[in-house]
Tab-separated table of C-alpha atoms and ligand atoms in Angstrom:
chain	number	residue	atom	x	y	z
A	1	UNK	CA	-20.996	19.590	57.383
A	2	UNK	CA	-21.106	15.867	55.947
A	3	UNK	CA	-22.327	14.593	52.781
A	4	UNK	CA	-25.722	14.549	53.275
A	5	UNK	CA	-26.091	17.988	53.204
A	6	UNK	CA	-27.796	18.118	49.914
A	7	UNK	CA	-29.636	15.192	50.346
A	8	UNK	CA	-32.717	16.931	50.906
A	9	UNK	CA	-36.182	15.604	52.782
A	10	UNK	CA	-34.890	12.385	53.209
A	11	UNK	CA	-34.576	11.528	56.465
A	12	UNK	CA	-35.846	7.394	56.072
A	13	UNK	CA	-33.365	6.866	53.869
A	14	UNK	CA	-30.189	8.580	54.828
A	15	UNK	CA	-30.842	6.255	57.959
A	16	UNK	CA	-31.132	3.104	56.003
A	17	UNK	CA	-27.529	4.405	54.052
A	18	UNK	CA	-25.648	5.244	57.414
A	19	UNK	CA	-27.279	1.941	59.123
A	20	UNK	CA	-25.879	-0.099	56.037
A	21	UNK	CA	-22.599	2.240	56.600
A	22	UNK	CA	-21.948	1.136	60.545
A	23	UNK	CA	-19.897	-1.559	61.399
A	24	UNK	CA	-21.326	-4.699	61.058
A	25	UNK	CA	-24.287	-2.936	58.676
A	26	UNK	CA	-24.569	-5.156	56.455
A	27	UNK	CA	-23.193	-3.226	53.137
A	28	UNK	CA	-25.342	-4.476	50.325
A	29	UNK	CA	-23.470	-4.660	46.740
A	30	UNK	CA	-26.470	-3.399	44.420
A	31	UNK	CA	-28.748	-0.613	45.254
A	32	UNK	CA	-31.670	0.182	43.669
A	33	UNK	CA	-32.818	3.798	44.663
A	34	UNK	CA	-35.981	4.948	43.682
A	35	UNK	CA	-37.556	8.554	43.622
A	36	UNK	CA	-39.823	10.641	42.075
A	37	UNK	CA	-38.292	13.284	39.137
A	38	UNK	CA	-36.372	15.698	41.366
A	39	UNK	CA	-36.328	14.200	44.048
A	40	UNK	CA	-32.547	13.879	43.906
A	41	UNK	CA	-31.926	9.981	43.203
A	42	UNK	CA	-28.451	10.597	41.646
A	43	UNK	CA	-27.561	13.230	44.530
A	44	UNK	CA	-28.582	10.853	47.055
A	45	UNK	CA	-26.574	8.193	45.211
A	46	UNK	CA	-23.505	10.329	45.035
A	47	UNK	CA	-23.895	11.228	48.994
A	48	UNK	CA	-23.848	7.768	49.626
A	49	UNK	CA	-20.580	6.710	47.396
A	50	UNK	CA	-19.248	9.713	49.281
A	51	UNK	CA	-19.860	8.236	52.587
A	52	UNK	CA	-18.422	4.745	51.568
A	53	UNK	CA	-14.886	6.182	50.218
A	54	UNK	CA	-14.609	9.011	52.965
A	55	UNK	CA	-11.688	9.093	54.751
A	56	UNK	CA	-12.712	9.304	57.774
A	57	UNK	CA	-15.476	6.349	57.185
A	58	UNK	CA	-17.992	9.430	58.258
A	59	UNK	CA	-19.243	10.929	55.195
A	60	UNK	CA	-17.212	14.298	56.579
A	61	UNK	CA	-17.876	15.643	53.221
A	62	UNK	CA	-14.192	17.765	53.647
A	63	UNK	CA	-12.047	15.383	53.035
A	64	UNK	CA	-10.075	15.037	49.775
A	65	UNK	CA	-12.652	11.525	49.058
A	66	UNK	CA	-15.534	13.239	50.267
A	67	UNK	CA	-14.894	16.477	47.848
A	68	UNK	CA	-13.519	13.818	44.933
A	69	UNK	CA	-16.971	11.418	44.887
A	70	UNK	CA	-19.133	14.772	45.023
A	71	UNK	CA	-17.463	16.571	42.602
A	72	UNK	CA	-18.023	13.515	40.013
A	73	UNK	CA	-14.397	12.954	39.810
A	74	UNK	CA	-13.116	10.288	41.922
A	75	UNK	CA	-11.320	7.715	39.917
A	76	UNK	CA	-12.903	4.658	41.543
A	77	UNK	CA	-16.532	5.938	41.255
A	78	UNK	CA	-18.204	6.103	37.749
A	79	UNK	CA	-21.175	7.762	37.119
A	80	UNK	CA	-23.139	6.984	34.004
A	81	UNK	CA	-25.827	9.392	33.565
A	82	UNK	CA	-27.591	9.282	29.699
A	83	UNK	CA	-28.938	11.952	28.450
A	84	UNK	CA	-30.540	10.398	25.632
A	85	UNK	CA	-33.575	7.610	25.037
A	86	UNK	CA	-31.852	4.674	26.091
A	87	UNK	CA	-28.243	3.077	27.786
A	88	UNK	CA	-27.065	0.954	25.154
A	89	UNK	CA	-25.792	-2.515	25.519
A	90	UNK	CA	-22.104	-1.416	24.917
A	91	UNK	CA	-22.052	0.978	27.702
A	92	UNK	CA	-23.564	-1.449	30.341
A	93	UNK	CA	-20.679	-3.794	28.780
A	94	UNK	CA	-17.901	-1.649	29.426
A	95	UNK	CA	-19.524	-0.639	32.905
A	96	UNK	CA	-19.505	-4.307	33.882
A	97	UNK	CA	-16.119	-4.725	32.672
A	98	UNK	CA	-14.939	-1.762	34.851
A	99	UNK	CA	-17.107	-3.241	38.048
A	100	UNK	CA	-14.898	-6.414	37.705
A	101	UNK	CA	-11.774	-4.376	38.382
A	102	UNK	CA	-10.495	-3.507	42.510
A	103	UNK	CA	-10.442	-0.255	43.747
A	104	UNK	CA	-7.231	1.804	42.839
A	105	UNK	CA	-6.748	3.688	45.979
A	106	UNK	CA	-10.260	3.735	47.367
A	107	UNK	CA	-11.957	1.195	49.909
A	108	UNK	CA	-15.036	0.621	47.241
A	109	UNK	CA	-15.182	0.883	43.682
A	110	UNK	CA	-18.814	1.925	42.532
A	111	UNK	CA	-20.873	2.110	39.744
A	112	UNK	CA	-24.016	4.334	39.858
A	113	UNK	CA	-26.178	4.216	36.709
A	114	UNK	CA	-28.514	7.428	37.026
A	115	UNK	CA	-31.133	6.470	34.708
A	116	UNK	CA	-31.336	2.578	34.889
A	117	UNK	CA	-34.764	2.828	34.304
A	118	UNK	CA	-33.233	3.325	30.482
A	119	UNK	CA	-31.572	0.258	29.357
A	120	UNK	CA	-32.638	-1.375	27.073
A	121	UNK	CA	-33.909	-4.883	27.714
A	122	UNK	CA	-31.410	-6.763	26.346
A	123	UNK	CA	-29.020	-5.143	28.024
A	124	UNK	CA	-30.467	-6.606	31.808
A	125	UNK	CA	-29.249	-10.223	31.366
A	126	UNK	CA	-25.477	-8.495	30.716
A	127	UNK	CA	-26.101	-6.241	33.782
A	128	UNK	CA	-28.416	-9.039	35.796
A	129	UNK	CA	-25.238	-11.390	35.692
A	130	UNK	CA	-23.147	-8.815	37.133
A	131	UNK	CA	-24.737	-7.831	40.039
A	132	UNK	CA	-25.468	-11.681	41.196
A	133	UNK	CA	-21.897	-12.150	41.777
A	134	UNK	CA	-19.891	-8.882	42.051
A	135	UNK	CA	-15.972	-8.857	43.025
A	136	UNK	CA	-15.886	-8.485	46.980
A	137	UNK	CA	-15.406	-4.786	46.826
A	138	UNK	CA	-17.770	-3.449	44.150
A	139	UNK	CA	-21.089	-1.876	44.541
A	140	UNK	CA	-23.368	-1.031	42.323
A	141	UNK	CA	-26.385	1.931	42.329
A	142	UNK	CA	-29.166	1.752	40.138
A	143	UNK	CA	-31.470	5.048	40.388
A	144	UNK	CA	-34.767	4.983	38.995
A	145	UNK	CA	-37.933	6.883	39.366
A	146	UNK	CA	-39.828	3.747	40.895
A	147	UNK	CA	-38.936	0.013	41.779
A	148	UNK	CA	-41.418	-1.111	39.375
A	149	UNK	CA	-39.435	0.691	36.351
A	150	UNK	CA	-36.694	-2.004	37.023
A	151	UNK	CA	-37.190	-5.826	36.217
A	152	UNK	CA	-38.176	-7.963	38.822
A	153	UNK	CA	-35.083	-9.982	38.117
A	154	UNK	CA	-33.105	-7.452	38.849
A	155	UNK	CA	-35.206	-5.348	41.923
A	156	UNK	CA	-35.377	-8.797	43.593
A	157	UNK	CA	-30.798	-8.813	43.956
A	158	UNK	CA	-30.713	-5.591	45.293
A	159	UNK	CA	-31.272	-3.133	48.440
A	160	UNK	CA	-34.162	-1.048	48.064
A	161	UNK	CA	-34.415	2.822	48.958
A	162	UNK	CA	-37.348	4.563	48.417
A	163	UNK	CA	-37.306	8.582	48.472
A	164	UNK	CA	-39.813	10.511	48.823
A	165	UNK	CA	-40.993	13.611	47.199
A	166	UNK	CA	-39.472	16.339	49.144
A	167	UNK	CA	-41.517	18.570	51.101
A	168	UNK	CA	-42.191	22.335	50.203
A	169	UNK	CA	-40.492	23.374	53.184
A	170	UNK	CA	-37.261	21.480	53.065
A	171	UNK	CA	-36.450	22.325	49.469
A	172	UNK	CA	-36.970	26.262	50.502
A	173	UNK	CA	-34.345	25.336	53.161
A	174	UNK	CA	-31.743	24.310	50.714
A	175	UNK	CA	-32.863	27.341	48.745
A	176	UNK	CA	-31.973	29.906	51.022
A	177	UNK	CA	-29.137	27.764	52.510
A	178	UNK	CA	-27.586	26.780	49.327
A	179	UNK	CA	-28.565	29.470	47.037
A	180	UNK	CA	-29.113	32.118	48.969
A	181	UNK	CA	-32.882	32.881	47.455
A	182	UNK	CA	-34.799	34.786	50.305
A	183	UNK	CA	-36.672	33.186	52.302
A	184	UNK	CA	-39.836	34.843	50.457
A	185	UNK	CA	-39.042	33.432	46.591
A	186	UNK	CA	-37.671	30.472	48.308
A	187	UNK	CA	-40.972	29.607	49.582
A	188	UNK	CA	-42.964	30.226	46.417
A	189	UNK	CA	-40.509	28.736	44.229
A	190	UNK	CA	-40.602	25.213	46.621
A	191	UNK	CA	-43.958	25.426	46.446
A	192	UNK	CA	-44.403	25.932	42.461
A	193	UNK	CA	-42.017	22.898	41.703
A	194	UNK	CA	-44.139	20.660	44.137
A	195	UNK	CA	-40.842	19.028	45.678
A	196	UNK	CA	-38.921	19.055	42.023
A	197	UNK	CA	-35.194	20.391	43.193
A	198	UNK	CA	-34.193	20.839	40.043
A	199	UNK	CA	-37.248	23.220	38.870
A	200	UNK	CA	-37.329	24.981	42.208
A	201	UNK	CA	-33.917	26.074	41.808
A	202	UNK	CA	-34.392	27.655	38.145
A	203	UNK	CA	-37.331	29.093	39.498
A	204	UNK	CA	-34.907	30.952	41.781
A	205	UNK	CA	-31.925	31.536	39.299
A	206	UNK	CA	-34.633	32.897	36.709
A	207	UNK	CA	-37.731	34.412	37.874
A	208	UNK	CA	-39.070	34.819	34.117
A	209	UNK	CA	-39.223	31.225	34.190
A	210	UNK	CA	-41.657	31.287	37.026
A	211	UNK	CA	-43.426	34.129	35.771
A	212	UNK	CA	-43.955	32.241	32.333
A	213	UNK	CA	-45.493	29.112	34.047
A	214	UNK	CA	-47.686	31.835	36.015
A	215	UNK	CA	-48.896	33.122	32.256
A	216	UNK	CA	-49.545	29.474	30.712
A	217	UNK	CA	-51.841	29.068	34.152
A	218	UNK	CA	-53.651	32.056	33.118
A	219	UNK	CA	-53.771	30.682	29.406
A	220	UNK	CA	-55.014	27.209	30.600
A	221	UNK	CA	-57.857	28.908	32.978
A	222	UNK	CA	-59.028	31.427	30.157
A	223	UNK	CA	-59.880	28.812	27.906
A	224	UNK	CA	-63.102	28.334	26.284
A	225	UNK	CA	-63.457	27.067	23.151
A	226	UNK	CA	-61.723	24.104	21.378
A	227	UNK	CA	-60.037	26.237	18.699
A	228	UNK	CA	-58.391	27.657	21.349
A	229	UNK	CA	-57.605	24.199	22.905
A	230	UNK	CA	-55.953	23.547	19.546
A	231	UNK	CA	-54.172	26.914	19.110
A	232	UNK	CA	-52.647	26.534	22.894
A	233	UNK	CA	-51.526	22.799	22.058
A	234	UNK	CA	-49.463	23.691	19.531
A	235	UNK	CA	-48.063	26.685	21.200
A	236	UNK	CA	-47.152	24.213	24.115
A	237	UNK	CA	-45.329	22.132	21.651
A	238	UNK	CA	-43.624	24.586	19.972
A	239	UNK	CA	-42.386	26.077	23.042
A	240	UNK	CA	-41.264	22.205	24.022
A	241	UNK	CA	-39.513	22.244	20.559
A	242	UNK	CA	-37.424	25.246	21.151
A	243	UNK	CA	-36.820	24.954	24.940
A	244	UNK	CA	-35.043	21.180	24.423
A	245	UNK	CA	-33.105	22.291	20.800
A	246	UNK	CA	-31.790	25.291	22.873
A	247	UNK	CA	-30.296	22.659	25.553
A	248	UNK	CA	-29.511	19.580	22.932
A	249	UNK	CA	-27.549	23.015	20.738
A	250	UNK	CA	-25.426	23.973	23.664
A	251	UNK	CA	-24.609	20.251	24.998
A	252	UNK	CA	-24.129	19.523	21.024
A	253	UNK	CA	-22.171	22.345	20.386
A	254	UNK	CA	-19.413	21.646	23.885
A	255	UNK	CA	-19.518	18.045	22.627
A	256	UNK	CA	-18.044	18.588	19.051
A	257	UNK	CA	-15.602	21.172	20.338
A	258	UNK	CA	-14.361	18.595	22.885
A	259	UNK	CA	-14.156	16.060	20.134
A	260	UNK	CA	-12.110	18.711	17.740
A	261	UNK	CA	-9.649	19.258	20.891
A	262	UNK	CA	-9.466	15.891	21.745
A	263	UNK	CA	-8.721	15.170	18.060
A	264	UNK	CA	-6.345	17.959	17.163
A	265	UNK	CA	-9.032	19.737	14.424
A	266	UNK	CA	-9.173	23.224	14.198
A	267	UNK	CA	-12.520	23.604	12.666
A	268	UNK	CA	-15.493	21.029	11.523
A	269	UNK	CA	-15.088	21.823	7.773
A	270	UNK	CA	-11.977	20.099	7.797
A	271	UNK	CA	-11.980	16.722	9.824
A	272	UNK	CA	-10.416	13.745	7.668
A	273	UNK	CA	-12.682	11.294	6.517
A	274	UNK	CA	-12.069	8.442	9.652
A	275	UNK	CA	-12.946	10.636	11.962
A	276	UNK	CA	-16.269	11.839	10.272
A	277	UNK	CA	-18.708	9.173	11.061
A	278	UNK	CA	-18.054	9.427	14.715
A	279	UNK	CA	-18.576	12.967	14.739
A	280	UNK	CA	-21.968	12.091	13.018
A	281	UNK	CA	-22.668	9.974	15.759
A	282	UNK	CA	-22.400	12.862	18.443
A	283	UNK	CA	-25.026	14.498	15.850
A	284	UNK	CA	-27.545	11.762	16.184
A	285	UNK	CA	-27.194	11.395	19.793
A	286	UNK	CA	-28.179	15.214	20.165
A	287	UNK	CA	-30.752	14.347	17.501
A	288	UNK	CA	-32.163	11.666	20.306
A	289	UNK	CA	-31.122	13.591	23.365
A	290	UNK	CA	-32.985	16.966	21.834
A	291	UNK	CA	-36.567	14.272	21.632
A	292	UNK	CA	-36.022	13.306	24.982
A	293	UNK	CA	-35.624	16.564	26.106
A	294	UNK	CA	-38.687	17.341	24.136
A	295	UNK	CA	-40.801	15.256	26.347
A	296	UNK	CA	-39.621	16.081	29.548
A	297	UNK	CA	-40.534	19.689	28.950
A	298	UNK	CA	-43.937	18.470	27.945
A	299	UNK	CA	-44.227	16.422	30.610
A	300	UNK	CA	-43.147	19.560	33.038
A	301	UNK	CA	-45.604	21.417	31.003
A	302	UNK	CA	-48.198	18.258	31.868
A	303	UNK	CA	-48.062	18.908	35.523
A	304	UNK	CA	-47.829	22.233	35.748
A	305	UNK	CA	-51.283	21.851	34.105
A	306	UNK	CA	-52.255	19.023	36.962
A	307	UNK	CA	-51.616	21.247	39.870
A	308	UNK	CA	-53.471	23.922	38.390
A	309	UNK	CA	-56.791	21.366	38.547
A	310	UNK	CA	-55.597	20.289	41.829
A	311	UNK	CA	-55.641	24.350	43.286
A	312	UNK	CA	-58.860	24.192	41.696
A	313	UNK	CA	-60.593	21.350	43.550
A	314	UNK	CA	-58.517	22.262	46.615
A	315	UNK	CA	-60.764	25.670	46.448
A	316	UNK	CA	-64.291	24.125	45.304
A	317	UNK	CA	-63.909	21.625	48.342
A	318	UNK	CA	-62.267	24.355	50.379
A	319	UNK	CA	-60.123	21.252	51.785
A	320	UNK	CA	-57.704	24.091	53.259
A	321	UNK	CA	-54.638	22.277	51.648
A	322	UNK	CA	-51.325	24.883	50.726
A	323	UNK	CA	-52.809	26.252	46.563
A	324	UNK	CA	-49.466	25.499	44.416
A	325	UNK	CA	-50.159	28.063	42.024
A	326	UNK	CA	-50.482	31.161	44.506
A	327	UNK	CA	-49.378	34.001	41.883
A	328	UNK	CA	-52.763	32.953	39.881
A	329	UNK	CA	-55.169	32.915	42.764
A	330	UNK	CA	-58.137	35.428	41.716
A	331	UNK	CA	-57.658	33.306	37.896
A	332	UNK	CA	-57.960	30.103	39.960
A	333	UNK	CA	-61.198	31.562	42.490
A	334	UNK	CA	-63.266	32.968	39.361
A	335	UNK	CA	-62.762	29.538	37.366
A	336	UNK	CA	-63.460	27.409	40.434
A	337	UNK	CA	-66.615	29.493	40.864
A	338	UNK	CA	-68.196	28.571	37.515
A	339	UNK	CA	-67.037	24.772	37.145
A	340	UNK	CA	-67.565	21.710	39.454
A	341	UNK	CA	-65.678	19.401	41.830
A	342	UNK	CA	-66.836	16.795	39.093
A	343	UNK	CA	-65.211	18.477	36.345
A	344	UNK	CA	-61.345	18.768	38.233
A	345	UNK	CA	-61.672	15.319	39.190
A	346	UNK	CA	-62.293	14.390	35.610
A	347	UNK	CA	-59.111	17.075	34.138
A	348	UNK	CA	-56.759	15.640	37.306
A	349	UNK	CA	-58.014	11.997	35.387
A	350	UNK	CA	-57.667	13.558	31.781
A	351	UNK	CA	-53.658	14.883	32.784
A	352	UNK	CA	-52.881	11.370	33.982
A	353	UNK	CA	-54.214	10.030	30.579
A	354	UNK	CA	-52.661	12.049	28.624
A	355	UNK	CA	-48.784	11.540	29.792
A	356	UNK	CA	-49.800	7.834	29.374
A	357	UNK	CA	-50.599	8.206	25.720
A	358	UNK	CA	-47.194	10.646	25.338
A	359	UNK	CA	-45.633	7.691	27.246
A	360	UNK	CA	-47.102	5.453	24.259
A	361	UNK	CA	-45.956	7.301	21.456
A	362	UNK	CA	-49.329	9.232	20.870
A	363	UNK	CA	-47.578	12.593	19.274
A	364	UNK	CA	-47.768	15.218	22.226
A	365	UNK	CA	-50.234	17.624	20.010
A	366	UNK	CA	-52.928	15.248	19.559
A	367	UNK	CA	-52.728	14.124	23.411
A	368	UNK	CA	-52.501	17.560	24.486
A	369	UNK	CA	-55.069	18.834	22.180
A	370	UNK	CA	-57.843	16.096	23.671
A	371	UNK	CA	-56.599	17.390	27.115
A	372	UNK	CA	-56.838	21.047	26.546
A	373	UNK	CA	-60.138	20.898	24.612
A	374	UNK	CA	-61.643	19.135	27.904
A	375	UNK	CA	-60.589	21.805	29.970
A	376	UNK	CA	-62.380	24.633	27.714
A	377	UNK	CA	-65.289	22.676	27.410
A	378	UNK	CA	-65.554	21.728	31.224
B	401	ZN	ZN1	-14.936	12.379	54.162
């Protein structure tokens, strides 16, 4: 066992963490660790915190450091992960503050920011000046999906790791090791979630959820007209909608009962008047986090639709390459039949312009309603 159990497809950079980690290694104080959604940034973050604190300087993953740092809850390792838009400037301020301060008990104290890709710009120059001259014995991660999503200023102070995008067959490893999925579901799950972890592993946990991105497939290759397009746009938003309220209601809903223990309040109807307006403010953050959520389903929904173009080109060209979206096959093989190599290149282009424009603040209906009505037409 050791900590970089979990840590999954990334052999190139576990060796660049445990070659920093030997002796005389040279330990770098900011890390910027990049990878693809999924491809388990903050876990590979968290593996390597584990490995600096551990006990044994091994990265044992069973000692009581080890266990602490995984578990989120060792005192001289914070972990900001947002679930909303952005990081605001107060919470890189009292991050910095807390990177000035030694280690309790710990060799290291660390800082990982999950999404660092998030602050806002104004908040780098707080953040910037930190990292250029950290106390002796604190180290900081910054995980983002690429090194370009960071500013130059920044990328340029600290250690880069790329990941990769897991392959098929190492997430169905962790799948059957970790989760005990069958080797069977493991595989088709891995494959459906294209290296995504995170996806792969609800796939297993709730085959309807597989099952309904097998249906949307269907829905996507049976269309034909742009009414339809229209109809199945807004039925993709919708489900968006409800999918991310569902998730911002239940994180909402744990938040305001914490708050109401924390405070001493029985019930919401009665909270005194100073403690209101910060009990608003956990409403508007799930008012923020429930958008963001929003467009992370659509953009799930957005590549689900790209490797359904990609099956379909890997069939016209018979190019032999694994087909994603197995459970659709005879849909895929009677669509590729009537369109053209031409016309999947162009959707595989179309799905790339489209999570631009969502990216750009084009509403999701509109983009998704030029991208569907290309598909029926083509
Ligand atoms: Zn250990």
């Amino acid at each position: 066992m050791s900590v970089w159990d979990e840590v999954v497809g990334q052999r190139a950079a576990i060796e660049q963490f445990t070659r920093a980690l030997a002796p005389g290694g040279n330990l770098a104080q900011a890390w910027l660790i990049a990878g693809p959604p999924g491809s388990g940034r903050s876990i590979a973050a968290r593996a390597f915190a584990a490995a600096l604190q551990c006990e044994q300087a091994n990265g044992c993953g069973q000692c009581h450091a080890c266990r602490m740092v995984l578990a989120g809850s060792h005192a001289d390792v914070a972990v900001v992960a947002t679930d909303t838009l952005s990081i605001s400037k107060d919470e890189v301020r009292s991050l910095v503050a807390t990177a000035q301060r030694s280690p309790a008990t710990a060799p290291y104290r660390i800082i990982i920011v999950e999404d660092a890709d998030r602050m806002s710009a104004g908040t780098f120059n707080v953040l910037l000046k930190a990292i250029e001259e950290p106390p002796p014995r604190t180290i900081w991660m910054l995980c983002v999906p690429s090194a370009q999503d960071m500013a130059q200023t920044i990328r340029s102070r600290c250690r880069l790791v790329t990941l990769v995008t897991p392959a098929p067959a190492d997430v169905a490893d962790l799948l059957a090791r970790r989760d005990g999925a069958d080797p069977q579901t493991a595989s088709r799950a891995a494959r459906a979630a294209q290296g995504h972890i995170g996806i792969a592993r609800r796939y297993v946990h709730q085959p309807e959820a597989l099952a309904q991105r097998e249906e949307a497939a269907r829905a996507l290759l049976a269309l034909t007209s742009v009414g339809g397009a229209v109809a199945y746009a807004q039925k993709l938003v919708e489900a968006a909608n409800a999918e991310a309220k569902d998730e911002a209601d239940r994180v909402a809903q744990s938040q305001q009962e914490e708050f109401l223990r924390a405070t001493g309040q029985e019930a919401a109807g009665r909270i005194p008047p100073q403690l209101r307006s910060q009990l608003k403010q956990l409403e508007d953050e799930a008012k923020k986090r429930a958008t963001r959520m929003t467009r992370d389903v659509i953009d799930r929904f957005l590549l689900d639709i790209h490797s359904v173009f990609r099956d379909m080109l890997t069939l016209q060209l018979n190019a032999g390459a694994e087909i994603i979206n197995e459970g659709v096959m005879d849909a895929l093989q009677a669509r590729a039949e009537y369109s053209t190599p031409a016309s999947s290149l162009a959707m595989l282009d179309a799905v790339g312009t489209a999570r631009e424009r969502i990216g750009g603040n084009v509403p999701p209906q509109l983009a998704l309603e030029a991208l569907l009505a290309q598909a029926a037409l083509g």
